[in-house]
PDB file of C-alpha atoms and ligand atoms in Angstrom:
ATOM      1  CA  MET A   1      18.582  -5.298  16.091  1.00  0.00           C
ATOM      2  CA  THR A   2      16.181  -8.252  14.192  1.00  0.00           C
ATOM      3  CA  PRO A   3      14.694  -6.905  11.531  1.00  0.00           C
ATOM      4  CA  ARG A   4      11.127  -6.977  11.065  1.00  0.00           C
ATOM      5  CA  PRO A   5       9.861  -9.401   8.696  1.00  0.00           C
ATOM      6  CA  ILE A   6       7.329  -8.074   6.361  1.00  0.00           C
ATOM      7  CA  ILE A   7       5.646  -8.987   2.783  1.00  0.00           C
ATOM      8  CA  ILE A   8       4.339  -6.210   0.765  1.00  0.00           C
ATOM      9  CA  ASP A   9       1.172  -7.041  -1.356  1.00  0.00           C
ATOM     10  CA  THR A  10       0.852  -4.154  -4.209  1.00  0.00           C
ATOM     11  CA  ASP A  11      -0.197  -3.161  -7.463  1.00  0.00           C
ATOM     12  CA  PRO A  12       2.511  -1.008  -8.984  1.00  0.00           C
ATOM     13  CA  GLY A  13       1.508   1.760  -9.283  1.00  0.00           C
ATOM     14  CA  THR A  14       3.618   5.080  -9.149  1.00  0.00           C
ATOM     15  CA  ASP A  15       3.500   5.179  -5.517  1.00  0.00           C
ATOM     16  CA  ASP A  16       4.041   1.307  -4.528  1.00  0.00           C
ATOM     17  CA  ALA A  17       7.105   1.856  -6.460  1.00  0.00           C
ATOM     18  CA  ILE A  18       8.496   4.098  -3.887  1.00  0.00           C
ATOM     19  CA  ALA A  19       7.125   2.200  -1.067  1.00  0.00           C
ATOM     20  CA  ILE A  20       8.802  -0.530  -2.123  1.00  0.00           C
ATOM     21  CA  TRP A  21      12.231   1.086  -2.598  1.00  0.00           C
ATOM     22  CA  LEU A  22      11.863   2.511   0.631  1.00  0.00           C
ATOM     23  CA  ALA A  23      11.300  -1.046   2.362  1.00  0.00           C
ATOM     24  CA  LEU A  24      14.216  -2.199   0.791  1.00  0.00           C
ATOM     25  CA  ALA A  25      16.552   0.382   1.505  1.00  0.00           C
ATOM     26  CA  SER A  26      15.697  -0.262   5.154  1.00  0.00           C
ATOM     27  CA  PRO A  27      17.564  -2.395   7.119  1.00  0.00           C
ATOM     28  CA  GLU A  28      14.974  -2.293  10.093  1.00  0.00           C
ATOM     29  CA  LEU A  29      12.862  -4.520   7.745  1.00  0.00           C
ATOM     30  CA  GLU A  30      13.398  -7.918   6.042  1.00  0.00           C
ATOM     31  CA  VAL A  31      11.446  -8.156   2.906  1.00  0.00           C
ATOM     32  CA  LEU A  32      10.130 -11.546   2.684  1.00  0.00           C
ATOM     33  CA  GLY A  33       8.752 -11.541  -0.613  1.00  0.00           C
ATOM     34  CA  ILE A  34       6.274  -9.389  -2.766  1.00  0.00           C
ATOM     35  CA  SER A  35       2.989 -10.355  -4.110  1.00  0.00           C
ATOM     36  CA  ALA A  36       1.423  -8.922  -7.090  1.00  0.00           C
ATOM     37  CA  VAL A  37      -2.275  -7.801  -7.204  1.00  0.00           C
ATOM     38  CA  ALA A  38      -4.568  -6.352 -10.056  1.00  0.00           C
ATOM     39  CA  GLY A  39      -5.381  -3.159  -9.177  1.00  0.00           C
ATOM     40  CA  ASN A  40      -3.840   0.342 -10.943  1.00  0.00           C
ATOM     41  CA  VAL A  41      -3.160  -1.667 -13.899  1.00  0.00           C
ATOM     42  CA  PRO A  42      -3.975  -5.200 -14.810  1.00  0.00           C
ATOM     43  CA  LEU A  43      -2.089  -8.231 -13.121  1.00  0.00           C
ATOM     44  CA  PRO A  44       0.335  -9.045 -16.112  1.00  0.00           C
ATOM     45  CA  LEU A  45       1.636  -5.295 -15.804  1.00  0.00           C
ATOM     46  CA  THR A  46       1.618  -4.969 -11.761  1.00  0.00           C
ATOM     47  CA  GLU A  47       3.898  -8.498 -11.773  1.00  0.00           C
ATOM     48  CA  ARG A  48       6.409  -6.882 -14.268  1.00  0.00           C
ATOM     49  CA  ASN A  49       6.145  -3.519 -12.707  1.00  0.00           C
ATOM     50  CA  ALA A  50       7.163  -5.248  -9.184  1.00  0.00           C
ATOM     51  CA  ARG A  51      10.133  -6.886 -10.888  1.00  0.00           C
ATOM     52  CA  LYS A  52      11.154  -3.682 -12.829  1.00  0.00           C
ATOM     53  CA  VAL A  53      11.509  -1.763  -9.365  1.00  0.00           C
ATOM     54  CA  CYS A  54      13.109  -4.815  -7.516  1.00  0.00           C
ATOM     55  CA  GLU A  55      15.748  -4.734 -10.567  1.00  0.00           C
ATOM     56  CA  LEU A  56      16.375  -0.967 -10.564  1.00  0.00           C
ATOM     57  CA  ALA A  57      16.983  -1.332  -6.706  1.00  0.00           C
ATOM     58  CA  LYS A  58      19.692  -4.405  -7.542  1.00  0.00           C
ATOM     59  CA  ARG A  59      17.480  -6.628  -5.830  1.00  0.00           C
ATOM     60  CA  PRO A  60      17.032  -9.277  -8.348  1.00  0.00           C
ATOM     61  CA  ASP A  61      16.984 -11.641  -5.795  1.00  0.00           C
ATOM     62  CA  MET A  62      13.602 -10.361  -4.205  1.00  0.00           C
ATOM     63  CA  ALA A  63      11.031 -13.298  -4.436  1.00  0.00           C
ATOM     64  CA  VAL A  64       8.047 -11.566  -6.425  1.00  0.00           C
ATOM     65  CA  PHE A  65       4.507 -13.850  -7.401  1.00  0.00           C
ATOM     66  CA  ALA A  66       1.933 -13.243  -8.750  1.00  0.00           C
ATOM     67  CA  GLY A  67      -1.638 -13.283  -7.291  1.00  0.00           C
ATOM     68  CA  CYS A  68      -5.084 -12.361  -8.279  1.00  0.00           C
ATOM     69  CA  SER A  69      -5.926 -11.013 -11.551  1.00  0.00           C
ATOM     70  CA  ARG A  70      -9.048  -9.633 -10.514  1.00  0.00           C
ATOM     71  CA  PRO A  71     -11.570  -8.971  -7.413  1.00  0.00           C
ATOM     72  CA  MET A  72     -13.372 -11.848  -5.418  1.00  0.00           C
ATOM     73  CA  LEU A  73     -17.108 -10.281  -6.877  1.00  0.00           C
ATOM     74  CA  ARG A  74     -16.654  -7.397  -8.612  1.00  0.00           C
ATOM     75  CA  PRO A  75     -15.071  -7.029 -12.234  1.00  0.00           C
ATOM     76  CA  LEU A  76     -11.647  -5.388 -12.046  1.00  0.00           C
ATOM     77  CA  VAL A  77     -11.292  -1.138 -12.043  1.00  0.00           C
ATOM     78  CA  THR A  78      -8.259  -0.088 -13.239  1.00  0.00           C
ATOM     79  CA  ALA A  79      -6.750   3.433 -12.625  1.00  0.00           C
ATOM     80  CA  GLU A  80      -4.499   4.592 -15.751  1.00  0.00           C
ATOM     81  CA  ALA A  81      -5.508   7.859 -15.514  1.00  0.00           C
ATOM     82  CA  PHE A  82      -3.539   7.775 -12.110  1.00  0.00           C
ATOM     83  CA  HIS A  83      -0.704   5.837 -12.877  1.00  0.00           C
ATOM     84  CA  GLY A  84      -0.223   5.532 -16.546  1.00  0.00           C
ATOM     85  CA  GLY A  85      -1.149   3.069 -18.993  1.00  0.00           C
ATOM     86  CA  SER A  86       2.027   1.001 -17.739  1.00  0.00           C
ATOM     87  CA  GLY A  87       1.453   1.763 -14.485  1.00  0.00           C
ATOM     88  CA  LEU A  88       4.549   3.550 -13.886  1.00  0.00           C
ATOM     89  CA  GLY A  89       3.913   6.704 -15.639  1.00  0.00           C
ATOM     90  CA  GLY A  90       6.449   9.095 -16.138  1.00  0.00           C
ATOM     91  CA  THR A  91       9.128   6.273 -16.316  1.00  0.00           C
ATOM     92  CA  ASP A  92      10.718   3.731 -18.944  1.00  0.00           C
ATOM     93  CA  LEU A  93      12.355   1.471 -16.373  1.00  0.00           C
ATOM     94  CA  PRO A  94      14.150  -1.599 -18.211  1.00  0.00           C
ATOM     95  CA  GLU A  95      12.066  -4.829 -18.662  1.00  0.00           C
ATOM     96  CA  PRO A  96      12.798  -7.209 -15.978  1.00  0.00           C
ATOM     97  CA  THR A  97      15.400  -9.900 -16.357  1.00  0.00           C
ATOM     98  CA  MET A  98      14.645 -11.511 -12.562  1.00  0.00           C
ATOM     99  CA  PRO A  99      12.088 -14.175 -12.906  1.00  0.00           C
ATOM    100  CA  LEU A 100       8.854 -14.304 -11.374  1.00  0.00           C
ATOM    101  CA  GLN A 101       8.586 -16.700  -8.880  1.00  0.00           C
ATOM    102  CA  PRO A 102       6.524 -20.156  -9.678  1.00  0.00           C
ATOM    103  CA  GLY A 103       2.983 -20.738  -8.099  1.00  0.00           C
ATOM    104  CA  HIS A 104       0.007 -18.252  -7.174  1.00  0.00           C
ATOM    105  CA  ALA A 105       0.813 -15.641  -4.481  1.00  0.00           C
ATOM    106  CA  VAL A 106      -1.798 -16.651  -2.555  1.00  0.00           C
ATOM    107  CA  ASP A 107      -0.366 -20.055  -1.992  1.00  0.00           C
ATOM    108  CA  TRP A 108       3.007 -18.256  -1.286  1.00  0.00           C
ATOM    109  CA  LEU A 109       1.292 -16.050   1.314  1.00  0.00           C
ATOM    110  CA  VAL A 110      -0.480 -19.515   2.664  1.00  0.00           C
ATOM    111  CA  ASP A 111       2.424 -21.400   2.992  1.00  0.00           C
ATOM    112  CA  THR A 112       4.879 -18.723   4.457  1.00  0.00           C
ATOM    113  CA  LEU A 113       2.720 -17.861   7.006  1.00  0.00           C
ATOM    114  CA  MET A 114       1.843 -21.403   8.089  1.00  0.00           C
ATOM    115  CA  ALA A 115       5.865 -21.855   8.524  1.00  0.00           C
ATOM    116  CA  ALA A 116       5.881 -18.827  10.380  1.00  0.00           C
ATOM    117  CA  GLY A 117       5.748 -18.234  13.903  1.00  0.00           C
ATOM    118  CA  ASP A 118       2.771 -17.159  16.115  1.00  0.00           C
ATOM    119  CA  GLY A 119       2.431 -12.956  15.534  1.00  0.00           C
ATOM    120  CA  GLU A 120       5.880 -13.264  13.199  1.00  0.00           C
ATOM    121  CA  ILE A 121       4.925 -11.442   9.909  1.00  0.00           C
ATOM    122  CA  THR A 122       3.608  -7.803   9.060  1.00  0.00           C
ATOM    123  CA  LEU A 123       1.624  -7.727   6.119  1.00  0.00           C
ATOM    124  CA  CYS A 124       1.868  -4.213   3.970  1.00  0.00           C
ATOM    125  CA  PRO A 125      -0.720  -4.045   1.350  1.00  0.00           C
ATOM    126  CA  ILE A 126      -0.985  -1.261  -0.587  1.00  0.00           C
ATOM    127  CA  GLY A 127      -3.300  -2.165  -3.223  1.00  0.00           C
ATOM    128  CA  PRO A 128      -6.697  -4.346  -3.106  1.00  0.00           C
ATOM    129  CA  LEU A 129      -6.871  -6.716  -0.699  1.00  0.00           C
ATOM    130  CA  THR A 130      -7.585  -9.524  -3.027  1.00  0.00           C
ATOM    131  CA  ASN A 131      -4.637 -11.491  -1.792  1.00  0.00           C
ATOM    132  CA  ILE A 132      -4.922 -11.268   1.586  1.00  0.00           C
ATOM    133  CA  ALA A 133      -8.464 -11.861   1.758  1.00  0.00           C
ATOM    134  CA  MET A 134      -8.332 -14.801  -0.384  1.00  0.00           C
ATOM    135  CA  ALA A 135      -5.387 -16.283   1.901  1.00  0.00           C
ATOM    136  CA  ILE A 136      -7.648 -15.828   4.622  1.00  0.00           C
ATOM    137  CA  VAL A 137     -10.427 -17.640   3.241  1.00  0.00           C
ATOM    138  CA  LYS A 138      -8.077 -20.286   2.011  1.00  0.00           C
ATOM    139  CA  GLU A 139      -6.516 -21.130   5.326  1.00  0.00           C
ATOM    140  CA  PRO A 140      -7.614 -18.968   8.215  1.00  0.00           C
ATOM    141  CA  ARG A 141      -5.101 -20.444  10.601  1.00  0.00           C
ATOM    142  CA  ILE A 142      -2.858 -17.828   8.835  1.00  0.00           C
ATOM    143  CA  LEU A 143      -4.506 -15.246  11.095  1.00  0.00           C
ATOM    144  CA  SER A 144      -2.644 -16.298  14.202  1.00  0.00           C
ATOM    145  CA  ARG A 145       0.712 -15.983  12.509  1.00  0.00           C
ATOM    146  CA  ILE A 146       0.403 -12.402  11.263  1.00  0.00           C
ATOM    147  CA  ARG A 147       1.694  -9.693  14.001  1.00  0.00           C
ATOM    148  CA  GLU A 148      -0.062  -6.698  12.076  1.00  0.00           C
ATOM    149  CA  ILE A 149      -1.636  -5.524   8.887  1.00  0.00           C
ATOM    150  CA  VAL A 150      -0.496  -1.992   7.884  1.00  0.00           C
ATOM    151  CA  LEU A 151      -2.565  -1.340   4.733  1.00  0.00           C
ATOM    152  CA  MET A 152      -3.221   1.770   2.779  1.00  0.00           C
ATOM    153  CA  GLY A 153      -6.871   2.331   1.906  1.00  0.00           C
ATOM    154  CA  GLY A 154      -9.838   3.780   2.318  1.00  0.00           C
ATOM    155  CA  GLY A 155     -10.720   7.690   4.052  1.00  0.00           C
ATOM    156  CA  PHE A 156     -13.591   8.835   5.941  1.00  0.00           C
ATOM    157  CA  PHE A 157     -13.570  12.731   6.467  1.00  0.00           C
ATOM    158  CA  ALA A 158     -11.228  13.115   3.537  1.00  0.00           C
ATOM    159  CA  GLY A 159     -13.987  11.596   1.535  1.00  0.00           C
ATOM    160  CA  GLY A 160     -12.968   9.338  -1.675  1.00  0.00           C
ATOM    161  CA  ASN A 161     -10.827   9.548  -4.832  1.00  0.00           C
ATOM    162  CA  ILE A 162     -12.297   6.994  -7.319  1.00  0.00           C
ATOM    163  CA  THR A 163     -15.873   7.838  -6.228  1.00  0.00           C
ATOM    164  CA  PRO A 164     -17.232  10.595  -3.750  1.00  0.00           C
ATOM    165  CA  ALA A 165     -17.512   7.767  -0.930  1.00  0.00           C
ATOM    166  CA  ALA A 166     -14.691   5.320  -1.465  1.00  0.00           C
ATOM    167  CA  GLU A 167     -10.899   5.027  -2.046  1.00  0.00           C
ATOM    168  CA  PHE A 168      -9.795   3.192  -5.203  1.00  0.00           C
ATOM    169  CA  ASN A 169      -8.276  -0.099  -2.662  1.00  0.00           C
ATOM    170  CA  ILE A 170     -11.463  -0.441  -0.992  1.00  0.00           C
ATOM    171  CA  TYR A 171     -13.559   0.214  -3.761  1.00  0.00           C
ATOM    172  CA  CYS A 172     -11.750  -1.868  -6.254  1.00  0.00           C
ATOM    173  CA  ASP A 173     -12.374  -4.816  -4.184  1.00  0.00           C
ATOM    174  CA  PRO A 174     -14.642  -4.166  -0.963  1.00  0.00           C
ATOM    175  CA  HIS A 175     -15.653  -7.584  -0.383  1.00  0.00           C
ATOM    176  CA  ALA A 176     -12.268  -8.466   0.072  1.00  0.00           C
ATOM    177  CA  ALA A 177     -11.627  -5.275   2.384  1.00  0.00           C
ATOM    178  CA  HIS A 178     -14.703  -6.605   4.513  1.00  0.00           C
ATOM    179  CA  VAL A 179     -12.991 -10.032   4.917  1.00  0.00           C
ATOM    180  CA  VAL A 180      -9.729  -8.195   5.897  1.00  0.00           C
ATOM    181  CA  PHE A 181     -11.495  -5.618   8.105  1.00  0.00           C
ATOM    182  CA  ASN A 182     -13.260  -8.685  10.377  1.00  0.00           C
ATOM    183  CA  SER A 183     -10.480 -10.572  10.353  1.00  0.00           C
ATOM    184  CA  GLY A 184      -9.861  -9.793  13.902  1.00  0.00           C
ATOM    185  CA  VAL A 185      -6.426  -9.336  12.953  1.00  0.00           C
ATOM    186  CA  ARG A 186      -4.448  -6.219  14.426  1.00  0.00           C
ATOM    187  CA  LEU A 187      -4.931  -3.443  11.584  1.00  0.00           C
ATOM    188  CA  THR A 188      -3.665  -0.021  11.022  1.00  0.00           C
ATOM    189  CA  MET A 189      -5.164   1.879   8.284  1.00  0.00           C
ATOM    190  CA  MET A 190      -3.376   4.757   5.934  1.00  0.00           C
ATOM    191  CA  PRO A 191      -6.314   6.644   4.937  1.00  0.00           C
ATOM    192  CA  LEU A 192      -6.875   9.326   2.252  1.00  0.00           C
ATOM    193  CA  ASP A 193      -7.239  11.620   5.598  1.00  0.00           C
ATOM    194  CA  VAL A 194      -3.509  11.081   6.426  1.00  0.00           C
ATOM    195  CA  THR A 195      -2.092  10.463   2.670  1.00  0.00           C
ATOM    196  CA  HIS A 196      -3.500  13.724   1.186  1.00  0.00           C
ATOM    197  CA  GLN A 197      -1.397  15.608   3.839  1.00  0.00           C
ATOM    198  CA  ALA A 198       1.769  13.960   2.236  1.00  0.00           C
ATOM    199  CA  ARG A 199       1.719  15.842  -0.487  1.00  0.00           C
ATOM    200  CA  THR A 200       4.549  15.878  -3.395  1.00  0.00           C
ATOM    201  CA  SER A 201       5.865  19.411  -4.335  1.00  0.00           C
ATOM    202  CA  ARG A 202       8.307  21.008  -6.496  1.00  0.00           C
ATOM    203  CA  GLU A 203      10.764  21.192  -3.999  1.00  0.00           C
ATOM    204  CA  ARG A 204      10.403  17.804  -2.773  1.00  0.00           C
ATOM    205  CA  ILE A 205      10.609  15.978  -5.987  1.00  0.00           C
ATOM    206  CA  ALA A 206      13.640  18.058  -6.783  1.00  0.00           C
ATOM    207  CA  ALA A 207      15.541  16.800  -3.395  1.00  0.00           C
ATOM    208  CA  VAL A 208      14.460  13.018  -4.391  1.00  0.00           C
ATOM    209  CA  ARG A 209      15.957  13.918  -7.834  1.00  0.00           C
ATOM    210  CA  ALA A 210      19.117  15.304  -6.421  1.00  0.00           C
ATOM    211  CA  ILE A 211      19.950  11.896  -5.023  1.00  0.00           C
ATOM    212  CA  GLY A 212      21.065  11.211  -8.609  1.00  0.00           C
ATOM    213  CA  THR A 213      20.858   7.533  -8.879  1.00  0.00           C
ATOM    214  CA  PRO A 214      18.956   5.681 -11.099  1.00  0.00           C
ATOM    215  CA  VAL A 215      16.276   5.137  -7.990  1.00  0.00           C
ATOM    216  CA  GLY A 216      16.188   8.463  -7.424  1.00  0.00           C
ATOM    217  CA  VAL A 217      15.719   9.946 -10.526  1.00  0.00           C
ATOM    218  CA  ALA A 218      13.228   7.408 -11.548  1.00  0.00           C
ATOM    219  CA  ALA A 219      11.496   7.962  -8.198  1.00  0.00           C
ATOM    220  CA  ALA A 220      11.286  11.791  -8.854  1.00  0.00           C
ATOM    221  CA  ALA A 221       9.654  11.171 -12.405  1.00  0.00           C
ATOM    222  CA  LEU A 222       7.073   8.586 -10.545  1.00  0.00           C
ATOM    223  CA  MET A 223       6.113  11.267  -7.934  1.00  0.00           C
ATOM    224  CA  ALA A 224       5.651  14.260 -10.557  1.00  0.00           C
ATOM    225  CA  SER A 225       3.864  12.049 -13.224  1.00  0.00           C
ATOM    226  CA  HIS A 226       1.518  10.918 -10.316  1.00  0.00           C
ATOM    227  CA  GLY A 227       1.144  14.543  -9.006  1.00  0.00           C
ATOM    228  CA  LYS A 228       0.119  15.782 -12.287  1.00  0.00           C
ATOM    229  CA  ARG A 229      -2.322  12.601 -12.641  1.00  0.00           C
ATOM    230  CA  GLU A 230      -4.122  13.308  -9.050  1.00  0.00           C
ATOM    231  CA  ALA A 231      -5.015  16.484  -9.380  1.00  0.00           C
ATOM    232  CA  GLN A 232      -7.402  16.393  -6.055  1.00  0.00           C
ATOM    233  CA  ASP A 233      -7.284  19.498  -5.293  1.00  0.00           C
ATOM    234  CA  ARG A 234      -6.552  21.552  -7.937  1.00  0.00           C
ATOM    235  CA  ASP A 235      -5.177  24.945  -5.966  1.00  0.00           C
ATOM    236  CA  LYS A 236      -3.042  22.454  -3.627  1.00  0.00           C
ATOM    237  CA  ASP A 237       0.636  21.601  -5.026  1.00  0.00           C
ATOM    238  CA  GLY A 238       1.473  18.021  -6.143  1.00  0.00           C
ATOM    239  CA  GLY A 239      -0.503  14.717  -5.194  1.00  0.00           C
ATOM    240  CA  PRO A 240      -0.546  12.867  -2.238  1.00  0.00           C
ATOM    241  CA  LEU A 241       1.881   9.826  -1.930  1.00  0.00           C
ATOM    242  CA  HIS A 242       0.028   7.544  -0.574  1.00  0.00           C
ATOM    243  CA  ASP A 243       1.401   3.750  -0.005  1.00  0.00           C
ATOM    244  CA  PRO A 244       4.958   4.656   1.209  1.00  0.00           C
ATOM    245  CA  CYS A 245       2.858   5.750   4.362  1.00  0.00           C
ATOM    246  CA  VAL A 246       2.638   2.178   5.102  1.00  0.00           C
ATOM    247  CA  ILE A 247       6.050   1.613   5.261  1.00  0.00           C
ATOM    248  CA  ALA A 248       7.085   5.129   7.038  1.00  0.00           C
ATOM    249  CA  TYR A 249       4.832   4.016   9.911  1.00  0.00           C
ATOM    250  CA  LEU A 250       6.947   0.685  10.523  1.00  0.00           C
ATOM    251  CA  LEU A 251      10.002   2.707  10.240  1.00  0.00           C
ATOM    252  CA  GLN A 252       9.297   5.886  12.189  1.00  0.00           C
ATOM    253  CA  PRO A 253       5.624   5.295  13.906  1.00  0.00           C
ATOM    254  CA  GLU A 254       6.209   8.669  15.659  1.00  0.00           C
ATOM    255  CA  LEU A 255       5.569  10.333  12.460  1.00  0.00           C
ATOM    256  CA  PHE A 256       1.637   9.678  12.232  1.00  0.00           C
ATOM    257  CA  GLY A 257      -1.321  10.132  14.715  1.00  0.00           C
ATOM    258  CA  GLY A 258      -4.370   8.648  14.951  1.00  0.00           C
ATOM    259  CA  ARG A 259      -7.199   6.977  16.803  1.00  0.00           C
ATOM    260  CA  HIS A 260      -8.226   3.167  17.485  1.00  0.00           C
ATOM    261  CA  CYS A 261     -11.562   2.849  15.930  1.00  0.00           C
ATOM    262  CA  ASN A 262     -14.540   0.434  14.775  1.00  0.00           C
ATOM    263  CA  VAL A 263     -13.978   0.272  10.710  1.00  0.00           C
ATOM    264  CA  ARG A 264     -16.804  -1.080   8.464  1.00  0.00           C
ATOM    265  CA  VAL A 265     -16.533  -1.318   4.856  1.00  0.00           C
ATOM    266  CA  ASN A 266     -19.740  -0.841   2.570  1.00  0.00           C
ATOM    267  CA  THR A 267     -20.550  -3.696  -0.007  1.00  0.00           C
ATOM    268  CA  ALA A 268     -24.080  -3.068  -0.154  1.00  0.00           C
ATOM    269  CA  SER A 269     -25.283  -0.037  -1.952  1.00  0.00           C
ATOM    270  CA  GLU A 270     -23.826   1.006  -5.241  1.00  0.00           C
ATOM    271  CA  ALA A 271     -23.716   4.792  -4.181  1.00  0.00           C
ATOM    272  CA  THR A 272     -21.467   4.101  -1.402  1.00  0.00           C
ATOM    273  CA  MET A 273     -19.871   0.689  -2.397  1.00  0.00           C
ATOM    274  CA  GLY A 274     -16.401   0.529  -0.686  1.00  0.00           C
ATOM    275  CA  MET A 275     -16.822   3.518   1.800  1.00  0.00           C
ATOM    276  CA  THR A 276     -15.055   2.774   5.080  1.00  0.00           C
ATOM    277  CA  VAL A 277     -17.394   3.546   7.516  1.00  0.00           C
ATOM    278  CA  VAL A 278     -15.020   4.917  10.620  1.00  0.00           C
ATOM    279  CA  ASP A 279     -16.450   5.294  13.997  1.00  0.00           C
ATOM    280  CA  TRP A 280     -14.245   8.563  14.682  1.00  0.00           C
ATOM    281  CA  TRP A 281     -16.466   9.590  17.849  1.00  0.00           C
ATOM    282  CA  GLY A 282     -17.445   6.326  18.790  1.00  0.00           C
ATOM    283  CA  VAL A 283     -20.993   6.655  18.365  1.00  0.00           C
ATOM    284  CA  THR A 284     -21.777   3.078  18.064  1.00  0.00           C
ATOM    285  CA  ASP A 285     -20.581  -0.236  20.139  1.00  0.00           C
ATOM    286  CA  GLY A 286     -18.866  -1.810  17.175  1.00  0.00           C
ATOM    287  CA  SER A 287     -15.341  -3.319  18.327  1.00  0.00           C
ATOM    288  CA  LYS A 288     -12.739  -1.182  17.862  1.00  0.00           C
ATOM    289  CA  ASN A 289     -10.850  -3.179  14.968  1.00  0.00           C
ATOM    290  CA  CYS A 290      -8.666  -0.810  13.527  1.00  0.00           C
ATOM    291  CA  THR A 291      -6.056   1.802  14.294  1.00  0.00           C
ATOM    292  CA  VAL A 292      -6.815   4.513  11.845  1.00  0.00           C
ATOM    293  CA  MET A 293      -4.194   7.458  11.128  1.00  0.00           C
ATOM    294  CA  ASN A 294      -5.232  10.876  10.499  1.00  0.00           C
ATOM    295  CA  ARG A 295      -1.834  12.698  10.826  1.00  0.00           C
ATOM    296  CA  ILE A 296       1.604  13.005   9.791  1.00  0.00           C
ATOM    297  CA  ASP A 297       4.526  15.007   9.823  1.00  0.00           C
ATOM    298  CA  ALA A 298       4.998  15.383   6.309  1.00  0.00           C
ATOM    299  CA  ASP A 299       8.542  17.166   6.106  1.00  0.00           C
ATOM    300  CA  ARG A 300       9.762  14.119   7.982  1.00  0.00           C
ATOM    301  CA  TYR A 301       8.040  11.717   6.020  1.00  0.00           C
ATOM    302  CA  PHE A 302       9.829  13.457   2.438  1.00  0.00           C
ATOM    303  CA  ALA A 303      13.206  13.447   4.657  1.00  0.00           C
ATOM    304  CA  LEU A 304      12.992   9.501   5.386  1.00  0.00           C
ATOM    305  CA  ILE A 305      12.140   9.066   1.844  1.00  0.00           C
ATOM    306  CA  VAL A 306      15.153  11.147   0.383  1.00  0.00           C
ATOM    307  CA  ASP A 307      17.596   9.387   3.252  1.00  0.00           C
ATOM    308  CA  ARG A 308      16.781   6.181   2.572  1.00  0.00           C
ATOM    309  CA  LEU A 309      16.328   5.987  -1.318  1.00  0.00           C
ATOM    310  CA  ALA A 310      19.756   7.122  -1.603  1.00  0.00           C
ATOM    311  CA  ARG A 311      21.106   4.368   0.094  1.00  0.00           C
ATOM    312  CA  LEU A 312      19.936   2.171  -2.726  1.00  0.00           C
TER     313      LEU A 312
HETATM  314  O1  RIB B   1      -6.054   5.331  -3.498  1.00  0.00           O
HETATM  315  C1  RIB B   1      -4.713   5.203  -3.449  1.00  0.00           C
HETATM  316  C2  RIB B   1      -4.020   3.871  -3.966  1.00  0.00           C
HETATM  317  O2  RIB B   1      -4.779   3.129  -5.011  1.00  0.00           O
HETATM  318  C3  RIB B   1      -2.605   3.741  -3.880  1.00  0.00           C
HETATM  319  O3  RIB B   1      -2.279   2.479  -3.185  1.00  0.00           O
HETATM  320  C4  RIB B   1      -2.709   3.888  -5.348  1.00  0.00           C
HETATM  321  O4  RIB B   1      -1.298   3.018  -5.453  1.00  0.00           O
HETATM  322  C5  RIB B   1      -3.557   2.756  -5.592  1.00  0.00           C
HETATM  323  O5  RIB B   1      -3.218   1.708  -5.575  1.00  0.00           O
HETATM  324 CA1   CA B   2      -1.069   1.111  -4.614  1.00  0.00          CA
END
């Protein structure tokens, strides 16, 4: 079977790291490259963390590019409280020796997509959408080359995690999200409504740690660190493992369920800045621009992560 070509756009980020490892461990996917963006922590850290993660998975050959260091219009808001000052809280991965690729990630995204066939490449943004939106604005012709954008971001009935109304990736760069959600590209969205059902636990973390490899031990430490920090529901065990949902969907879409809806991003009022307005009940005549996921088989999701990370 021909592997599905994907690009991961990311702000590592404890959960981003696990998403990257899941993709690198899965022969169903061909990771064409990784574009780093400012988000959880500033760009110098996200690009370095992306290289640390690739090297730990014995993939020093992976092309990692640095992208935008701030959102399109708003000042950068980071999330060290959730991810630690380094962005990879709970671990001390070796400094990378693999090089950062020369050139800007946005230019690499445009060049790679323009060289691709129609509908050939799947984009997997798991951080703020700045790089993706800038590439679309710079060269709109890339849209025909994109098979699908599967993104982690947003929320509807689950509300927000950085403000009461907004999820971090969308809140961080709401104008970029507006560009992406209005691009007309096939969109699949993993909002908090689904990722909050995919929570780590002592047992789930222990299963990852039991893999016993450097990746397994590091992944367990990242999950434990993130779980402690993202105490969304203090009575709930563990934190939501957001970003690997994007990769898991590409590998086993049957683990997920959702609905085709109209989704708009608020960029007008500060109180609800970055809110994803999901017309779940179809009460408007807005075009259904996105498949919004709200169900996951969490046990099979974590089993997939253990199975695949053990291969690295
Ligand atoms: O709100 C969760 C998202 O914000 C995840 O992608 C996490 O890594 C942070 O970027
Ligand atoms: Ca992320």
